[in-house]
């Protein structure tokens, strides 16, 4: 059974996008202009910049070694990435520098074209980044399948690790990942022990350093693991292996600058495009990751644990187009000055966020420190063993193969795309691997779109047609063949399990259904859970459904708007079996129905006059709003709901009512009892009056109607429980608070006199105040609403039929409070409901809360109509106690108070 909810898209002032001046900003949109251009340096930014600098120096040198580029080029790109991209980029906390993702690409370019042409290629990629950022194309880069992106980075990580392993073993890497893997046994045979031991020491420190225990461990962990591992390996190598290969920084006078590129134009263009693609994707993905880390830090938790993090000021979200332009300018300058390609780095950026950086100053200062180190610390840097840097970069490569990403793509059935991309990058190259990943992703999507399983079975004369997968024109021949095998005029159930149906499949099913119905057959459409789905014709203009979850349920309450405008301002979304929608499905009620569905009857269309009655002479006169709502509601019920509940109501008419619950609540129009209790026809025997009052038996000027309902429910219907439900903002309780003893003798006041004992109870010193779990009542009116529920339960116990059934143990009483504004229900603790004098605390009922029993035990009645929604067809058994057995007195709640 399908319930449809209207989602409004009215372009009113309330739903219009916020103005820039409002300060409200969407994720990844340009930040509002800064007021004042002064560059501020906070203490947290200064300390964070030093932390990132200590990571960036060994990382930049290691990546330069991995690319077989001049070592000073790594320092140049780190300085330019920090200063230029930090000032001009769109992600304030992102730290840019030499790109780990471009290691394989750059190494191949240097080998083929030489270093100076590679610098020119970097300049060309930077110019294209500036162009794409100016065209606001950055967001489109994120449309690439995450399986392809993460597969590309993982493949690059594997290639980096294989290449650096040769350096750790004391050799030199070859030109490709496959060659490095094949020659690895030979390298193992001729390696000397010094370099592997230094590399192993570096890796061991990297792994152990963040896990050092105790107070000393917390103190030393302030030093980054990358710097600590390289420093320890350098110190050990200086003593134990003085002849090991070390960093060799040539004189700045011999530094090579770019030259005009030489080579085939197509090959050079491909190289520029490859650098552009990898650098841009890596930078944009890192920007999104930085936003997430910043949001986690602002929320008081670290990104990788549930431990509280120190509070941090809010930081603007990333402007991806500006970030792409900033990266482009940094790449142009890095290429002009003879540096490596630049991109945003996840390792450096995450370290910057965790170190407490608050703005761009940390990123820029890190670049300044790198620049100073390149000029002043050359002698110290030349003591670093190459094996230590190679081990550091090898660990970075392994970290690019994220097991979290593997689990994620496997969960979304994208592992084939992920694996194909990794294989392509490792065996053929980055650009080829991306192309292979895209081709496999398209093939998988087409396979899923065309893969539709259709089975037909005979179940005691009724045919079951099960359709698994998406229904497109590709599946129409098999669908027509399967439906054509069914006997004409026979009964059939069509079970649709998919989230998409195109027009060709829709018409095929619709025409077959019309033909079967015309020849005396009966066709029922269901979803996978067995819930019955509304017929296509009636679903075309369906709205909401009573006593089930809905939003904006007064879809027909806009008589002053044209019908077309009303339809255009809404989206039809189906809720199969009361669940939330996942996607548009089709004419079966599992999704959006066609507005021009074949066979849709005229009664299903809305009033063409837009809320006017048209007399015989043709003159339109305004229709009264009350009459319009009543007529529209009745028409909606007859069109949408009556066909689906007719069998259930017919059963109840034959068998009579057997509710298990008497529900006494207020007449307030905001309390929809069937909605808040998820109940349906035949479940609740409901009594509604002003103030949910229960006059005690024999009360002066009493009203026998409530007593008669109680007696009938207890003695005749044999209900198992009675619930008294109050609510927030009750007008009856407000009237009791404000009316004095000389109130006028009206019918309303004579009725409200039955609430005076509740008022006395609240003001008495002999009764503890009723309370809500976790907080005090908001005001005196809410306190009176809570006390009134407890008092009316006392009145209930005074009725003879109720007292007799309570003594027999065949009846339970429950108190309930419903906060309208919060849509939150509270149940009175078991002891207070039983009148045993235990603290009167209303406990919050949460979804799936193990400490609370559900107020209603919804069970399926196995009705042959196939209604499976709890709001459509459910039985309500006696509520269980809502109190926590470990805390019967409500300890841990607010202290008891009394007036």
Short mmCIF file of C-alpha atoms in Angstrom, two decimals, residues 301-560:
data_model
loop_
_atom_site.label_atom_id
_atom_site.label_comp_id
_atom_site.label_asym_id
_atom_site.label_seq_id
_atom_site.Cartn_x
_atom_site.Cartn_y
_atom_site.Cartn_z
CA UNK A 301 35.02 15.70 18.20
CA UNK A 302 38.06 14.60 16.37
CA UNK A 303 37.63 13.08 12.94
CA UNK A 304 39.08 9.72 13.79
CA UNK A 305 37.70 9.11 17.26
CA UNK A 306 34.82 9.87 19.54
CA UNK A 307 37.00 11.78 22.01
CA UNK A 308 36.17 15.42 22.59
CA UNK A 309 38.34 17.89 20.74
CA UNK A 310 39.16 21.41 21.86
CA UNK A 311 36.68 24.01 20.73
CA UNK A 312 37.69 25.93 17.63
CA UNK A 313 36.28 28.99 15.91
CA UNK A 314 34.22 28.36 12.79
CA UNK A 315 36.02 28.37 9.47
CA UNK A 316 34.49 29.20 6.10
CA UNK A 317 33.58 26.33 3.83
CA UNK A 318 35.59 25.74 0.68
CA UNK A 319 35.06 27.72 -2.50
CA UNK A 320 36.08 24.99 -4.94
CA UNK A 321 36.35 27.25 -7.98
CA UNK A 322 38.59 29.67 -6.13
CA UNK A 323 40.63 26.72 -4.85
CA UNK A 324 41.12 25.49 -8.42
CA UNK A 325 42.25 28.93 -9.54
CA UNK A 326 44.65 29.20 -6.60
CA UNK A 327 46.13 25.80 -7.39
CA UNK A 328 46.54 26.86 -11.02
CA UNK A 329 48.42 30.04 -10.11
CA UNK A 330 50.65 28.04 -7.75
CA UNK A 331 51.44 25.51 -10.49
CA UNK A 332 52.27 28.27 -12.97
CA UNK A 333 54.71 29.89 -10.51
CA UNK A 334 56.14 26.53 -9.45
CA UNK A 335 56.81 25.59 -13.06
CA UNK A 336 58.36 28.98 -13.82
CA UNK A 337 60.71 28.67 -10.82
CA UNK A 338 61.62 25.04 -11.52
CA UNK A 339 59.42 23.35 -8.93
CA UNK A 340 57.29 20.20 -8.86
CA UNK A 341 53.57 20.16 -9.66
CA UNK A 342 51.49 21.39 -6.74
CA UNK A 343 48.23 20.06 -5.29
CA UNK A 344 46.39 19.99 -1.99
CA UNK A 345 47.74 17.31 0.34
CA UNK A 346 45.53 15.30 2.67
CA UNK A 347 48.36 14.45 5.09
CA UNK A 348 49.60 18.01 5.56
CA UNK A 349 46.07 19.46 5.61
CA UNK A 350 44.78 17.04 8.24
CA UNK A 351 47.85 17.79 10.39
CA UNK A 352 47.12 21.51 10.00
CA UNK A 353 43.50 21.08 11.16
CA UNK A 354 44.39 18.84 14.09
CA UNK A 355 47.11 21.26 15.19
CA UNK A 356 44.41 23.89 15.76
CA UNK A 357 44.88 26.20 12.77
CA UNK A 358 42.16 28.84 12.44
CA UNK A 359 42.92 30.52 9.12
CA UNK A 360 45.23 31.02 6.16
CA UNK A 361 48.07 32.28 8.31
CA UNK A 362 49.11 28.75 9.29
CA UNK A 363 49.35 27.62 5.66
CA UNK A 364 51.24 30.73 4.54
CA UNK A 365 53.67 30.66 7.46
CA UNK A 366 54.44 27.00 6.78
CA UNK A 367 55.53 28.03 3.27
CA UNK A 368 57.69 30.81 4.70
CA UNK A 369 59.43 28.36 7.05
CA UNK A 370 60.09 25.97 4.14
CA UNK A 371 61.58 28.82 2.13
CA UNK A 372 63.88 29.79 5.01
CA UNK A 373 64.92 26.16 5.50
CA UNK A 374 65.80 25.83 1.81
CA UNK A 375 68.27 28.69 2.21
CA UNK A 376 69.61 28.18 5.72
CA UNK A 377 69.40 24.44 6.51
CA UNK A 378 71.08 22.93 3.46
CA UNK A 379 73.91 21.40 5.48
CA UNK A 380 71.53 19.75 7.96
CA UNK A 381 69.27 18.42 5.21
CA UNK A 382 72.20 16.76 3.46
CA UNK A 383 72.65 14.39 6.43
CA UNK A 384 69.28 12.68 5.74
CA UNK A 385 69.64 9.15 4.27
CA UNK A 386 67.77 8.51 1.03
CA UNK A 387 66.49 5.22 2.48
CA UNK A 388 64.72 7.12 5.29
CA UNK A 389 62.98 9.45 2.84
CA UNK A 390 62.06 6.52 0.58
CA UNK A 391 60.58 4.63 3.55
CA UNK A 392 58.56 7.71 4.51
CA UNK A 393 57.15 8.08 0.99
CA UNK A 394 56.52 4.32 0.77
CA UNK A 395 54.31 4.51 3.87
CA UNK A 396 52.44 7.43 2.29
CA UNK A 397 51.87 5.28 -0.79
CA UNK A 398 50.48 2.43 1.30
CA UNK A 399 48.18 4.88 3.11
CA UNK A 400 46.69 5.93 -0.24
CA UNK A 401 45.19 2.42 -0.44
CA UNK A 402 42.41 3.08 2.08
CA UNK A 403 40.58 0.07 3.48
CA UNK A 404 37.72 2.35 4.46
CA UNK A 405 37.30 3.28 0.78
CA UNK A 406 37.48 -0.40 -0.20
CA UNK A 407 34.69 -1.28 2.24
CA UNK A 408 32.64 1.65 1.02
CA UNK A 409 32.87 0.77 -2.68
CA UNK A 410 32.22 -2.89 -1.89
CA UNK A 411 29.09 -1.92 0.04
CA UNK A 412 27.87 0.05 -2.98
CA UNK A 413 28.76 -2.78 -5.38
CA UNK A 414 31.44 -0.68 -7.10
CA UNK A 415 34.44 -2.88 -6.32
CA UNK A 416 34.76 -4.04 -9.94
CA UNK A 417 35.20 -0.41 -11.04
CA UNK A 418 37.65 0.23 -8.19
CA UNK A 419 39.72 -2.88 -8.98
CA UNK A 420 39.78 -2.18 -12.73
CA UNK A 421 41.00 1.38 -12.10
CA UNK A 422 43.80 0.24 -9.78
CA UNK A 423 44.91 -2.44 -12.25
CA UNK A 424 44.88 0.01 -15.14
CA UNK A 425 46.90 2.64 -13.25
CA UNK A 426 49.51 0.10 -12.09
CA UNK A 427 49.92 -1.66 -15.43
CA UNK A 428 49.41 1.11 -17.98
CA UNK A 429 49.49 4.54 -16.35
CA UNK A 430 47.25 7.11 -14.69
CA UNK A 431 45.35 8.39 -17.73
CA UNK A 432 44.89 4.89 -19.13
CA UNK A 433 43.72 3.62 -15.73
CA UNK A 434 41.13 6.40 -15.42
CA UNK A 435 39.86 5.63 -18.93
CA UNK A 436 39.60 1.91 -18.05
CA UNK A 437 37.74 2.77 -14.83
CA UNK A 438 35.26 4.99 -16.69
CA UNK A 439 34.66 2.30 -19.30
CA UNK A 440 34.04 -0.36 -16.64
CA UNK A 441 31.74 2.00 -14.70
CA UNK A 442 29.64 2.64 -17.82
CA UNK A 443 29.50 -1.10 -18.57
CA UNK A 444 28.40 -1.88 -15.01
CA UNK A 445 25.71 0.81 -15.14
CA UNK A 446 24.37 -0.52 -18.46
CA UNK A 447 24.44 -4.08 -17.12
CA UNK A 448 22.45 -3.06 -14.05
CA UNK A 449 20.00 -1.12 -16.16
CA UNK A 450 19.44 -4.03 -18.53
CA UNK A 451 19.52 -6.80 -15.93
CA UNK A 452 15.91 -7.50 -15.09
CA UNK A 453 14.70 -10.87 -13.84
CA UNK A 454 11.06 -11.74 -14.46
CA UNK A 455 9.54 -14.92 -13.00
CA UNK A 456 5.96 -16.23 -13.18
CA UNK A 457 4.61 -18.78 -10.68
CA UNK A 458 1.16 -20.26 -10.10
CA UNK A 459 -0.06 -20.13 -6.50
CA UNK A 460 -3.40 -21.92 -6.11
CA UNK A 461 -4.90 -20.47 -9.25
CA UNK A 462 -3.45 -17.00 -8.71
CA UNK A 463 -0.39 -16.05 -10.75
CA UNK A 464 2.52 -14.24 -9.14
CA UNK A 465 4.71 -12.16 -11.46
CA UNK A 466 7.96 -11.08 -9.77
CA UNK A 467 10.05 -8.38 -11.46
CA UNK A 468 13.54 -7.83 -10.02
CA UNK A 469 15.53 -4.89 -11.35
CA UNK A 470 14.85 -1.79 -13.36
CA UNK A 471 12.12 -1.71 -15.98
CA UNK A 472 13.35 -0.01 -19.14
CA UNK A 473 12.60 -0.45 -22.82
CA UNK A 474 15.32 -3.12 -22.87
CA UNK A 475 13.19 -5.32 -20.61
CA UNK A 476 9.89 -4.69 -22.42
CA UNK A 477 10.14 -7.74 -24.77
CA UNK A 478 10.70 -10.15 -21.87
CA UNK A 479 8.05 -8.39 -19.80
CA UNK A 480 5.48 -8.62 -22.60
CA UNK A 481 6.34 -12.29 -23.17
CA UNK A 482 5.92 -13.12 -19.46
CA UNK A 483 2.64 -11.22 -19.12
CA UNK A 484 1.34 -12.75 -22.34
CA UNK A 485 1.71 -16.26 -20.85
CA UNK A 486 -0.87 -15.50 -18.18
CA UNK A 487 -4.50 -16.57 -18.86
CA UNK A 488 -6.73 -13.73 -19.92
CA UNK A 489 -9.16 -12.59 -17.28
CA UNK A 490 -7.27 -14.37 -14.48
CA UNK A 491 -6.17 -12.99 -11.13
CA UNK A 492 -2.55 -11.92 -10.80
CA UNK A 493 -0.23 -10.27 -8.31
CA UNK A 494 2.65 -8.26 -9.80
CA UNK A 495 5.54 -7.72 -7.38
CA UNK A 496 7.86 -4.91 -8.49
CA UNK A 497 11.29 -4.69 -6.90
CA UNK A 498 13.13 -1.78 -8.50
CA UNK A 499 13.44 1.97 -8.34
CA UNK A 500 13.08 2.98 -11.99
CA UNK A 501 10.51 2.46 -14.72
CA UNK A 502 10.55 4.24 -18.06
CA UNK A 503 7.57 5.17 -20.21
CA UNK A 504 7.71 2.07 -22.42
CA UNK A 505 7.57 -0.32 -19.48
CA UNK A 506 4.86 1.78 -17.84
CA UNK A 507 2.59 1.60 -20.87
CA UNK A 508 3.20 -2.14 -21.27
CA UNK A 509 2.09 -2.85 -17.71
CA UNK A 510 -0.78 -0.36 -17.88
CA UNK A 511 -2.25 -1.75 -21.10
CA UNK A 512 -1.95 -5.35 -19.88
CA UNK A 513 -3.59 -4.42 -16.55
CA UNK A 514 -6.46 -2.67 -18.33
CA UNK A 515 -7.00 -5.68 -20.58
CA UNK A 516 -7.01 -8.11 -17.65
CA UNK A 517 -9.47 -5.98 -15.70
CA UNK A 518 -11.77 -5.54 -18.69
CA UNK A 519 -12.01 -9.35 -19.05
CA UNK A 520 -12.96 -9.85 -15.39
CA UNK A 521 -9.54 -10.40 -13.87
CA UNK A 522 -8.10 -8.79 -10.78
CA UNK A 523 -4.58 -7.34 -10.78
CA UNK A 524 -2.81 -6.26 -7.60
CA UNK A 525 0.55 -4.47 -7.66
CA UNK A 526 2.84 -4.87 -4.64
CA UNK A 527 6.34 -3.95 -3.59
CA UNK A 528 9.01 -6.36 -2.42
CA UNK A 529 7.72 -6.31 1.17
CA UNK A 530 4.27 -7.37 0.00
CA UNK A 531 2.67 -4.01 0.69
CA UNK A 532 -0.10 -3.31 -1.75
CA UNK A 533 0.41 -0.48 -4.21
CA UNK A 534 -2.28 1.83 -5.50
CA UNK A 535 -3.48 1.41 -9.06
CA UNK A 536 -1.72 3.62 -11.63
CA UNK A 537 -4.82 5.55 -12.61
CA UNK A 538 -5.78 6.57 -9.13
CA UNK A 539 -2.21 7.23 -8.15
CA UNK A 540 -1.82 9.85 -10.83
CA UNK A 541 -3.30 12.58 -8.65
CA UNK A 542 -2.92 11.01 -5.24
CA UNK A 543 -2.09 13.11 -2.25
CA UNK A 544 -1.66 12.10 1.35
CA UNK A 545 -3.33 9.32 3.26
CA UNK A 546 -5.06 9.54 6.65
CA UNK A 547 -3.61 7.93 9.81
CA UNK A 548 -0.15 7.42 8.36
CA UNK A 549 2.99 9.62 8.43
CA UNK A 550 2.60 12.66 6.17
CA UNK A 551 3.79 16.20 5.52
CA UNK A 552 1.84 19.19 4.22
CA UNK A 553 -1.24 17.01 4.18
CA UNK A 554 -3.62 19.85 3.25
CA UNK A 555 -2.66 19.52 -0.41
CA UNK A 556 -6.14 20.61 -1.47
CA UNK A 557 -6.31 23.69 0.78
CA UNK A 558 -5.22 26.22 -1.86
CA UNK A 559 -8.47 27.03 -3.64
CA UNK A 560 -7.20 30.38 -4.83
#
